[in-house]
Short mmCIF file of C-alpha atoms in Angstrom, two decimals:
data_model
loop_
_atom_site.label_atom_id
_atom_site.label_comp_id
_atom_site.label_asym_id
_atom_site.label_seq_id
_atom_site.Cartn_x
_atom_site.Cartn_y
_atom_site.Cartn_z
CA MET P 7 33.09 -17.91 -17.91
CA ARG P 8 29.77 -19.62 -16.97
CA PRO P 9 29.33 -23.11 -18.60
CA GLY P 10 26.56 -22.62 -20.83
CA ILE P 11 23.89 -25.21 -22.65
CA ASP P 12 22.35 -25.11 -25.98
CA LEU P 13 18.63 -25.65 -25.53
CA ALA P 14 18.29 -26.03 -29.60
CA GLY P 15 16.74 -29.81 -30.21
CA LYS P 16 16.98 -30.22 -26.37
CA ARG P 17 13.81 -32.27 -25.03
CA VAL P 18 13.12 -30.33 -21.85
CA LEU P 19 10.08 -30.57 -19.28
CA VAL P 20 9.04 -28.06 -16.99
CA VAL P 21 7.43 -29.08 -14.22
CA GLY P 22 4.93 -26.72 -12.28
CA LEU P 23 3.36 -24.07 -14.14
CA ALA P 24 3.16 -21.37 -11.68
CA ARG P 25 4.82 -17.92 -12.81
CA THR P 26 8.31 -19.49 -12.59
CA GLY P 27 7.49 -22.60 -14.88
CA ILE P 28 5.32 -20.42 -17.39
CA VAL P 29 8.41 -17.97 -18.08
CA THR P 30 10.92 -21.07 -18.11
CA ALA P 31 8.95 -22.79 -20.76
CA LEU P 32 8.48 -19.98 -22.92
CA PHE P 33 12.31 -19.24 -22.49
CA SER P 34 13.16 -22.48 -23.28
CA ALA P 35 11.18 -22.88 -26.39
CA GLY P 36 12.27 -19.81 -27.33
CA TYR P 37 15.73 -20.89 -27.20
CA GLY P 38 14.74 -24.07 -30.02
CA ALA P 39 14.18 -26.64 -27.17
CA THR P 40 11.27 -29.03 -27.79
CA VAL P 41 9.56 -28.29 -24.37
CA THR P 42 6.73 -30.43 -22.46
CA ALA P 43 5.02 -28.87 -19.51
CA THR P 44 3.36 -30.47 -16.73
CA ASP P 45 1.30 -29.58 -13.96
CA GLU P 46 -0.90 -31.47 -11.30
CA ARG P 47 -3.82 -29.07 -12.03
CA PRO P 48 -6.56 -29.53 -14.34
CA GLU P 49 -6.77 -27.34 -17.74
CA THR P 50 -9.70 -25.56 -16.10
CA GLU P 51 -7.76 -24.01 -13.67
CA LEU P 52 -4.87 -23.13 -16.30
CA HIS P 53 -6.82 -21.83 -19.51
CA GLU P 54 -5.17 -18.92 -20.25
CA THR P 55 -1.91 -20.20 -19.49
CA ALA P 56 -2.35 -23.02 -21.68
CA ALA P 57 -3.43 -21.40 -24.53
CA LYS P 58 -0.37 -19.37 -24.21
CA LEU P 59 2.11 -22.01 -23.96
CA ARG P 60 0.54 -24.14 -26.74
CA ALA P 61 0.70 -21.03 -28.89
CA ALA P 62 4.71 -21.14 -28.24
CA GLY P 63 4.56 -24.74 -29.17
CA VAL P 64 4.89 -26.25 -25.97
CA THR P 65 3.16 -29.55 -25.38
CA LEU P 66 1.12 -29.81 -22.09
CA GLU P 67 0.35 -32.54 -19.47
CA LEU P 68 -2.23 -31.29 -17.04
CA GLY P 69 -4.13 -32.68 -14.19
CA GLY P 70 -1.39 -35.19 -13.01
CA HIS P 71 2.63 -36.18 -13.78
CA ARG P 72 3.06 -38.93 -16.45
CA ALA P 73 6.07 -40.72 -15.06
CA GLU P 74 6.95 -42.31 -18.99
CA SER P 75 7.43 -38.51 -19.73
CA PHE P 76 9.84 -37.54 -17.19
CA LEU P 77 12.08 -40.43 -18.36
CA LYS P 78 12.23 -38.97 -22.00
CA GLN P 79 14.05 -35.67 -21.51
CA ASP P 80 17.62 -34.19 -22.00
CA LEU P 81 17.09 -31.74 -19.05
CA ILE P 82 14.14 -31.60 -16.11
CA VAL P 83 13.57 -27.86 -15.25
CA VAL P 84 11.43 -27.66 -11.69
CA SER P 85 9.56 -24.66 -10.44
CA PRO P 86 10.41 -23.87 -6.69
CA GLY P 87 6.90 -25.14 -5.40
CA VAL P 88 7.57 -28.70 -6.57
CA PRO P 89 8.89 -30.81 -4.03
CA ALA P 90 12.67 -31.82 -5.08
CA LYS P 91 12.09 -35.34 -3.46
CA LEU P 92 8.89 -35.86 -6.06
CA PRO P 93 8.80 -39.38 -7.09
CA GLU P 94 9.02 -39.07 -10.89
CA LEU P 95 12.18 -36.80 -10.64
CA GLU P 96 13.79 -39.63 -8.59
CA LEU P 97 13.15 -42.00 -11.25
CA ALA P 98 15.03 -39.38 -13.53
CA ARG P 99 17.67 -38.89 -11.91
CA ALA P 100 18.65 -42.49 -11.48
CA ARG P 101 18.47 -42.38 -15.25
CA GLY P 102 20.96 -39.70 -14.97
CA ILE P 103 18.77 -36.75 -16.23
CA PRO P 104 19.73 -33.35 -14.78
CA VAL P 105 16.93 -32.04 -12.49
CA TRP P 106 17.67 -28.10 -12.31
CA SER P 107 16.16 -25.35 -10.78
CA GLU P 108 14.90 -22.48 -12.82
CA ILE P 109 18.07 -20.63 -11.23
CA GLU P 110 20.59 -23.08 -12.99
CA LEU P 111 19.19 -22.41 -16.22
CA ALA P 112 18.97 -18.79 -15.76
CA TRP P 113 22.50 -18.49 -14.74
CA ARG P 114 24.01 -19.87 -17.34
CA PHE P 115 22.58 -17.24 -19.66
CA LEU P 116 22.66 -13.85 -17.22
CA ARG P 117 25.57 -11.57 -17.74
CA GLY P 118 27.54 -9.39 -15.53
CA LYS P 119 27.87 -9.99 -11.80
CA LEU P 120 25.27 -11.83 -9.62
CA ILE P 121 24.62 -10.87 -6.01
CA ALA P 122 22.18 -13.98 -4.43
CA ILE P 123 20.57 -13.25 -1.06
CA THR P 124 19.32 -15.74 1.00
CA GLY P 125 18.19 -16.65 4.65
CA SER P 126 15.00 -17.70 6.81
CA ASN P 127 13.91 -14.03 6.84
CA GLY P 128 14.72 -10.22 5.40
CA LYS P 129 15.63 -11.94 2.29
CA THR P 130 12.90 -9.34 0.15
CA THR P 131 13.99 -6.08 2.15
CA THR P 132 17.59 -6.82 1.73
CA THR P 133 17.26 -7.62 -2.04
CA SER P 134 15.26 -4.67 -2.28
CA LEU P 135 17.69 -2.60 -0.67
CA VAL P 136 20.78 -3.65 -2.73
CA ALA P 137 18.97 -2.89 -5.74
CA HIS P 138 17.83 0.16 -4.66
CA ILE P 139 21.35 1.54 -3.14
CA LEU P 140 23.22 0.29 -6.40
CA GLN P 141 21.01 2.00 -8.55
CA ALA P 142 21.14 5.17 -6.55
CA ALA P 143 25.01 4.78 -7.17
CA GLY P 144 24.60 4.56 -10.92
CA ILE P 145 25.17 1.04 -11.55
CA PRO P 146 23.07 -0.54 -14.27
CA THR P 147 20.48 -3.13 -11.85
CA LEU P 148 18.29 -5.54 -12.13
CA ILE P 149 16.32 -7.79 -9.30
CA GLY P 150 14.61 -10.83 -9.49
CA GLY P 151 14.38 -14.38 -8.41
CA ASN P 152 12.15 -15.42 -5.27
CA ILE P 153 11.01 -11.91 -5.08
CA GLY P 154 8.73 -12.17 -7.94
CA THR P 155 10.53 -11.56 -11.30
CA PRO P 156 12.23 -15.08 -12.54
CA LEU P 157 15.71 -14.85 -13.37
CA LEU P 158 14.94 -16.23 -17.02
CA ALA P 159 13.02 -13.03 -17.28
CA LEU P 160 16.18 -11.07 -17.06
CA VAL P 161 18.59 -13.01 -19.22
CA GLU P 162 17.44 -10.62 -22.18
CA ASN P 163 18.15 -7.19 -20.49
CA SER P 164 21.27 -8.40 -18.88
CA MET P 165 24.78 -6.97 -19.77
CA ASP P 166 28.65 -7.47 -19.00
CA THR P 167 28.16 -4.32 -16.71
CA THR P 168 24.81 -5.28 -15.08
CA VAL P 169 24.83 -6.35 -11.70
CA THR P 170 21.47 -8.66 -11.22
CA VAL P 171 20.44 -9.05 -7.58
CA ALA P 172 18.55 -11.89 -7.14
CA GLU P 173 16.28 -13.59 -3.73
CA ILE P 174 17.10 -17.05 -3.52
CA SER P 175 15.06 -19.69 -1.66
CA SER P 176 15.96 -23.02 -0.26
CA PHE P 177 13.37 -24.56 -2.56
CA GLN P 178 15.52 -23.16 -5.33
CA LEU P 179 18.65 -24.10 -3.96
CA GLU P 180 18.08 -27.92 -3.48
CA THR P 181 18.31 -28.33 -7.55
CA ILE P 182 21.17 -26.40 -8.34
CA GLU P 183 24.33 -28.38 -10.27
CA LYS P 184 26.87 -25.23 -11.13
CA PHE P 185 24.97 -22.19 -9.79
CA ARG P 186 27.74 -19.48 -8.58
CA PRO P 187 27.02 -16.25 -7.69
CA GLU P 188 29.74 -13.66 -7.42
CA ILE P 189 28.50 -12.68 -4.44
CA GLY P 190 26.64 -14.81 -1.97
CA VAL P 191 24.66 -13.68 1.15
CA LEU P 192 23.18 -15.93 3.72
CA LEU P 193 21.37 -13.27 6.16
CA ASN P 194 20.23 -15.68 9.03
CA LEU P 195 19.32 -19.37 9.49
CA THR P 196 16.24 -20.24 11.73
CA PRO P 197 13.85 -23.08 11.74
CA ASP P 198 11.73 -23.02 8.57
CA HIS P 199 9.73 -24.88 5.95
CA LEU P 200 9.89 -27.89 8.00
CA ASP P 201 6.69 -29.12 6.03
CA ARG P 202 9.00 -29.53 3.31
CA HIS P 203 12.87 -30.28 4.06
CA ALA P 204 12.64 -33.35 6.31
CA THR P 205 14.87 -31.61 9.39
CA PHE P 206 16.12 -28.43 10.26
CA ASP P 207 19.89 -29.74 9.08
CA GLU P 208 18.55 -30.32 5.47
CA TYR P 209 16.83 -27.01 5.43
CA ALA P 210 20.10 -25.46 6.19
CA GLN P 211 22.13 -27.70 4.28
CA ALA P 212 20.05 -26.23 1.61
CA LYS P 213 21.04 -22.81 2.06
CA MET P 214 24.60 -23.71 2.42
CA ARG P 215 24.27 -24.48 -1.25
CA MET P 216 24.77 -21.11 -2.14
CA PHE P 217 28.33 -21.06 -1.70
CA GLU P 218 29.39 -24.86 -2.50
CA ASN P 219 30.50 -23.71 -6.11
CA GLN P 220 32.27 -20.46 -5.29
CA LEU P 221 35.72 -19.85 -6.02
CA GLU P 222 38.42 -18.05 -3.82
CA ARG P 223 37.81 -15.19 -5.85
CA ASP P 224 34.11 -15.15 -5.03
CA ILE P 225 32.55 -13.47 -1.95
CA ALA P 226 30.63 -14.80 0.94
CA ILE P 227 28.80 -12.49 3.45
CA LEU P 228 27.57 -14.10 6.55
CA ASN P 229 25.86 -13.09 9.71
CA ALA P 230 28.75 -13.03 12.52
CA ASP P 231 26.02 -13.47 15.16
CA ASP P 232 24.05 -16.13 13.89
CA PRO P 233 25.57 -19.46 15.59
CA GLU P 234 23.93 -21.65 13.07
CA ILE P 235 25.51 -19.81 10.22
CA THR P 236 29.47 -19.58 11.79
CA LYS P 237 29.45 -23.24 12.39
CA ARG P 238 28.50 -23.89 8.77
CA MET P 239 31.32 -21.39 7.40
CA PRO P 240 31.98 -21.90 3.07
CA THR P 241 35.65 -22.65 2.96
CA LYS P 242 36.39 -21.57 -0.83
CA PRO P 243 34.93 -18.05 -0.90
CA HIS P 244 36.86 -14.90 0.41
CA ILE P 245 34.20 -14.51 3.47
CA PHE P 246 33.19 -10.93 4.86
CA TRP P 247 30.80 -10.60 7.72
CA PHE P 248 28.30 -8.49 8.88
CA SER P 249 27.17 -7.56 12.80
CA ARG P 250 25.16 -5.65 15.10
CA GLN P 251 27.13 -6.53 18.21
CA LYS P 252 30.93 -6.39 17.62
CA ARG P 253 33.43 -5.23 15.22
CA VAL P 254 34.32 -7.58 12.90
CA ALA P 255 37.55 -8.46 11.11
CA ALA P 256 36.12 -7.80 7.40
CA GLY P 257 32.66 -6.60 6.74
CA ALA P 258 30.14 -4.39 7.99
CA PHE P 259 29.50 -3.26 11.33
CA LEU P 260 27.74 -1.31 14.03
CA ARG P 261 29.51 1.31 16.21
CA ASP P 262 28.04 4.26 18.28
CA GLU P 263 25.27 4.27 15.83
CA GLN P 264 27.29 4.35 12.60
CA ILE P 265 27.65 1.62 9.77
CA PHE P 266 31.22 0.99 9.11
CA PHE P 267 32.99 -1.27 6.21
CA ARG P 268 36.68 -2.68 7.17
CA ASN P 269 38.75 -4.46 5.13
CA GLU P 270 42.42 -4.91 5.45
CA GLY P 271 42.60 -3.07 8.44
CA SER P 272 41.00 0.06 7.57
CA GLU P 273 37.48 1.58 7.95
CA VAL P 274 35.03 3.62 6.21
CA ALA P 275 31.91 4.97 7.33
CA LEU P 276 28.99 4.35 5.19
CA ALA P 277 25.74 5.48 6.50
CA ARG P 278 23.70 6.30 10.15
CA ARG P 279 21.41 3.59 11.72
CA ASP P 280 18.83 6.34 12.44
CA GLU P 281 18.99 7.44 8.46
CA THR P 282 16.68 4.19 7.90
CA SER P 283 13.04 4.11 8.36
CA LEU P 284 12.98 0.00 8.71
CA ARG P 285 11.65 -0.60 12.02
CA GLY P 286 13.57 -3.59 14.38
CA GLU P 287 16.89 -4.96 15.15
CA HIS P 288 16.12 -7.27 12.62
CA ASN P 289 16.31 -4.69 9.93
CA VAL P 290 19.59 -3.22 11.47
CA GLU P 291 21.26 -6.93 10.49
CA ASN P 292 19.45 -6.46 7.05
CA VAL P 293 20.91 -2.80 6.11
CA LEU P 294 24.36 -4.03 7.41
CA ALA P 295 24.07 -7.18 4.80
CA ALA P 296 22.76 -4.73 2.16
CA CYS P 297 25.91 -2.38 2.70
CA ALA P 298 28.26 -4.97 2.54
CA ALA P 299 26.85 -5.98 -0.45
CA ALA P 300 26.63 -3.02 -2.25
CA TYR P 301 30.09 -1.36 -1.27
CA LEU P 302 31.79 -4.78 -2.46
CA ALA P 303 29.91 -4.57 -5.76
CA GLY P 304 31.00 -0.82 -6.33
CA ALA P 305 28.80 1.71 -4.53
CA ASP P 306 30.50 4.28 -3.03
CA PRO P 307 29.97 5.09 0.37
CA ALA P 308 27.65 8.17 -0.67
CA ALA P 309 25.66 6.30 -2.64
CA ILE P 310 24.92 3.97 -0.02
CA ALA P 311 23.99 6.52 2.57
CA SER P 312 21.91 8.27 -0.17
CA GLY P 313 20.13 4.76 -0.90
CA ILE P 314 19.33 3.78 2.87
CA LYS P 315 17.86 7.02 3.48
CA THR P 316 15.62 6.87 0.77
CA PHE P 317 15.01 3.58 0.38
CA LYS P 318 10.88 3.30 1.90
CA GLY P 319 10.73 -0.62 2.63
CA VAL P 320 9.01 -3.60 0.81
CA GLU P 321 5.07 -4.13 1.06
CA HIS P 322 4.12 -6.83 3.50
CA ARG P 323 7.01 -6.15 5.84
CA LEU P 324 6.28 -4.03 8.77
CA GLU P 325 4.45 -1.82 6.38
CA PHE P 326 2.48 0.95 8.19
CA VAL P 327 -0.91 1.01 6.55
CA ALA P 328 -3.23 3.36 8.77
CA GLU P 329 -4.29 4.79 12.17
CA VAL P 330 -7.80 4.45 12.54
CA SER P 331 -9.31 5.93 15.73
CA GLY P 332 -5.78 6.21 17.51
CA VAL P 333 -5.05 2.68 16.62
CA ARG P 334 -2.14 1.98 14.40
CA PHE P 335 -2.53 -1.20 12.08
CA TYR P 336 0.95 -2.82 10.36
CA ASN P 337 0.98 -5.63 7.72
CA ASP P 338 3.60 -8.13 7.97
CA SER P 339 2.27 -10.77 6.20
CA LYS P 340 5.65 -11.79 4.87
CA ALA P 341 6.33 -13.06 8.43
CA THR P 342 5.47 -16.55 7.16
CA ASN P 343 7.26 -18.51 10.00
CA VAL P 344 7.72 -18.32 13.80
CA ASP P 345 11.15 -16.46 13.96
CA ALA P 346 10.16 -13.99 11.52
CA ALA P 347 6.99 -13.14 13.92
CA VAL P 348 9.13 -12.76 16.63
CA LYS P 349 11.22 -10.02 14.96
CA ALA P 350 8.21 -8.35 13.90
CA ILE P 351 6.69 -8.10 17.38
CA GLU P 352 10.03 -7.24 18.80
CA ALA P 353 10.34 -4.13 16.55
CA PHE P 354 7.14 -2.79 18.95
CA PRO P 355 7.27 -2.11 22.44
CA GLY P 356 3.46 -3.02 22.88
CA PRO P 357 0.84 -2.40 23.50
CA LEU P 358 -0.07 -5.29 20.67
CA ILE P 359 -2.85 -6.97 19.50
CA VAL P 360 -1.52 -9.71 17.12
CA ILE P 361 -3.54 -11.77 14.64
CA LEU P 362 -1.50 -15.14 14.25
CA GLY P 363 -2.22 -18.11 12.22
CA GLY P 364 -2.48 -19.89 8.40
CA LYS P 365 -0.65 -23.06 7.41
CA ASP P 366 1.52 -24.66 9.68
CA LYS P 367 4.93 -25.22 8.74
CA GLY P 368 6.36 -27.97 11.15
CA SER P 369 7.80 -25.36 13.77
CA PRO P 370 6.67 -24.94 17.67
CA TYR P 371 5.14 -21.49 18.17
CA THR P 372 6.11 -21.55 21.81
CA PRO P 373 9.10 -18.77 20.99
CA LEU P 374 6.13 -16.40 21.02
CA ARG P 375 4.60 -17.29 24.37
CA GLU P 376 6.83 -15.24 26.46
CA LEU P 377 7.11 -12.11 24.25
CA LEU P 378 3.24 -12.01 23.71
CA ARG P 379 2.70 -11.96 27.36
CA GLU P 380 5.29 -9.15 27.61
CA ARG P 381 3.84 -6.73 24.94
CA ALA P 382 0.40 -8.24 23.72
CA ARG P 383 -2.79 -7.56 25.10
CA MET P 384 -4.29 -9.96 23.06
CA ALA P 385 -3.65 -12.46 20.08
CA ILE P 386 -6.16 -13.36 17.76
CA LEU P 387 -6.16 -17.09 15.58
CA ILE P 388 -7.13 -17.63 12.19
CA GLY P 389 -6.56 -20.61 9.49
CA ALA P 390 -5.49 -23.96 10.10
CA ALA P 391 -3.09 -24.10 12.46
CA ALA P 392 -5.16 -21.90 15.35
CA ASP P 393 -5.62 -25.00 17.42
CA LYS P 394 -1.92 -26.05 17.70
CA ILE P 395 -1.07 -21.76 18.10
CA ALA P 396 -3.36 -22.03 20.87
CA GLU P 397 -2.18 -24.96 22.27
CA ASP P 398 2.00 -24.24 22.40
CA LEU P 399 0.78 -20.57 23.77
CA GLY P 400 -1.33 -21.62 26.35
CA ASP P 401 -2.22 -18.80 28.88
CA GLY P 402 0.53 -16.60 28.06
CA VAL P 403 -2.01 -14.39 26.26
CA PRO P 404 -5.51 -13.69 26.22
CA LEU P 405 -6.55 -15.69 22.63
CA GLU P 406 -9.40 -15.34 20.96
CA SER P 407 -10.62 -17.42 17.79
CA ALA P 408 -11.50 -15.71 14.64
CA GLY P 409 -11.28 -18.43 11.92
CA THR P 410 -11.19 -15.72 8.81
CA LEU P 411 -9.01 -12.63 8.41
CA ASP P 412 -12.14 -10.32 8.19
CA ARG P 413 -13.23 -11.64 11.68
CA ALA P 414 -9.75 -10.95 13.44
CA VAL P 415 -9.85 -7.60 12.14
CA ASN P 416 -13.41 -6.89 13.46
CA LEU P 417 -12.46 -8.34 16.74
CA ALA P 418 -9.04 -6.36 17.00
CA VAL P 419 -10.97 -3.17 16.50
CA GLN P 420 -13.55 -4.32 19.22
CA ASN P 421 -10.81 -4.93 21.84
CA ALA P 422 -8.05 -2.14 20.57
CA GLN P 423 -7.67 0.87 22.67
CA PRO P 424 -6.17 4.70 21.14
CA GLY P 425 -2.36 4.07 21.60
CA ASP P 426 -2.32 0.41 20.41
CA THR P 427 -1.17 -1.45 17.27
CA VAL P 428 -2.64 -3.96 15.48
CA LEU P 429 -0.34 -6.36 13.94
CA LEU P 430 -0.65 -9.11 10.86
CA ALA P 431 2.45 -11.37 11.81
CA PRO P 432 0.81 -14.79 10.96
CA ALA P 433 4.34 -17.32 11.90
CA CYS P 434 2.59 -19.45 8.80
CA SER P 435 2.37 -19.50 5.30
CA SER P 436 -0.83 -18.32 3.78
CA PHE P 437 -2.12 -21.26 1.71
CA ASP P 438 -4.73 -22.55 3.52
CA GLN P 439 -6.92 -19.50 2.54
CA PHE P 440 -5.21 -17.35 0.39
CA GLU P 441 -3.34 -17.76 -3.01
CA ASN P 442 0.17 -16.25 -1.25
CA TYR P 443 1.38 -13.89 1.30
CA GLU P 444 0.92 -10.89 -0.67
CA HIS P 445 -2.67 -11.84 -1.64
CA ARG P 446 -3.50 -12.06 2.46
CA GLY P 447 -1.55 -8.72 3.04
CA ARG P 448 -3.29 -7.03 -0.01
CA MET P 449 -6.69 -8.49 1.77
CA PHE P 450 -5.97 -7.27 5.30
CA LYS P 451 -4.79 -3.44 3.72
CA GLU P 452 -8.48 -3.67 2.16
CA LEU P 453 -10.37 -4.31 5.61
CA VAL P 454 -8.28 -1.81 7.19
CA ALA P 455 -9.11 1.15 4.50
CA SER P 456 -12.76 -0.31 4.90
CA LEU P 457 -12.62 0.36 8.51
CA GLU P 458 -10.94 4.01 7.79
CA ASN P 459 -13.70 4.80 5.54
CA GLN P 460 -16.73 3.75 7.81
CA ASN P 461 -14.39 6.21 10.55
CA GLN P 462 -14.32 9.46 8.20
CA SER P 463 -18.17 8.73 6.92
CA ALA P 464 -19.25 8.39 10.62
CA ALA P 465 -16.88 11.61 11.29
CA GLY P 466 -18.47 13.69 8.35
CA ALA P 467 -22.34 12.85 9.53
CA SER P 468 -21.39 13.52 12.90
CA THR P 469 -20.15 17.12 11.70
CA GLN P 470 -23.21 17.51 9.79
CA LYS P 471 -25.24 17.01 12.66
CA GLY P 472 -23.50 19.53 14.57
#
């Protein structure tokens, strides 16, 4: 039984009014709380949001945070984009005021089973695939979390028979209290968000909080091939593994291109590796993790095999965009850290033209150097991190500085040859020039579509002349 919370009459402060904050404020007001919402942005940037929240009875404090307001609350709920160490939050904690992430609040209201998926890379693909398999198995399924729909927005549709599949970020896990998924999945641990977490160890500790409240009857699904995970194993839950390199004692593994699930000495075949359309070895790991989670949630092997065959992938993750004049364009705007960019580049034998850059997240770009030397014809740099990337890559690959994405696409077209692949794999966040990685990815696809239209128009004109 999950610990509930009666919001009626409670004074609740919501910090940050992006998508999650808006849903949190409306949810809390709907359950009878006296809600105040605060954001550093002025009302001129939040006009429609402000009107909607005021209509629901929410008090707004915009254009900055007021420390005194943080100290008058019964509960504070922070949006993922708000630093957990914000001075006003530290003051509130010192007064004994609970500071929760939205997933903590949502978990207390959600009914049914929760599968929570985290990791440095692959979260969205794995979350989407698990949900797709469960739906193929006829299991009532909801999907949300960091993937786009806040968990609170799923509460009203959850039932005792529902399985909710949630992508969970380190930012969300920083401020949990009793959050406890029945099935927790950790895909990998590589340096990320070091612009917010002081060290890699602090970042890893945030990820491991996924398992801290689990009980012996709960399940942790971990990557057996990741040394950073194997040295940080949780002690309470029942552990299952996934591995593409070896057979595991319990969990999912690959043998002779077949995916098996092993438990208590017996093995069951779930699917074939070649039945997935997802590119790259990293996606083999994502599929293995998804198979383990879906099987342990009750999906039968036939549904798992069917789900893997019919899953088309996720937008902005090694997404094929178009082929123009013999050059293939791929959008991996979700490659927002260096490790994700490495995995994206490894998914192609080459020759590649890779577009890198954006807002730096604190990790070195040197791991890209040899890989680009082996597979890339050139790298084109955009955004605020361009100079740092150029310094870290050195003379490993020819570099061109484009500044903006539209110039980068034009440079790529000028230098590409038939048979090449142009890959957007930024290794950076998008916040220097775009609203988010989706905005960046959509812009890339629009630029490629424009090229495609120009090419078709030119071909049509040539035919008419002929």
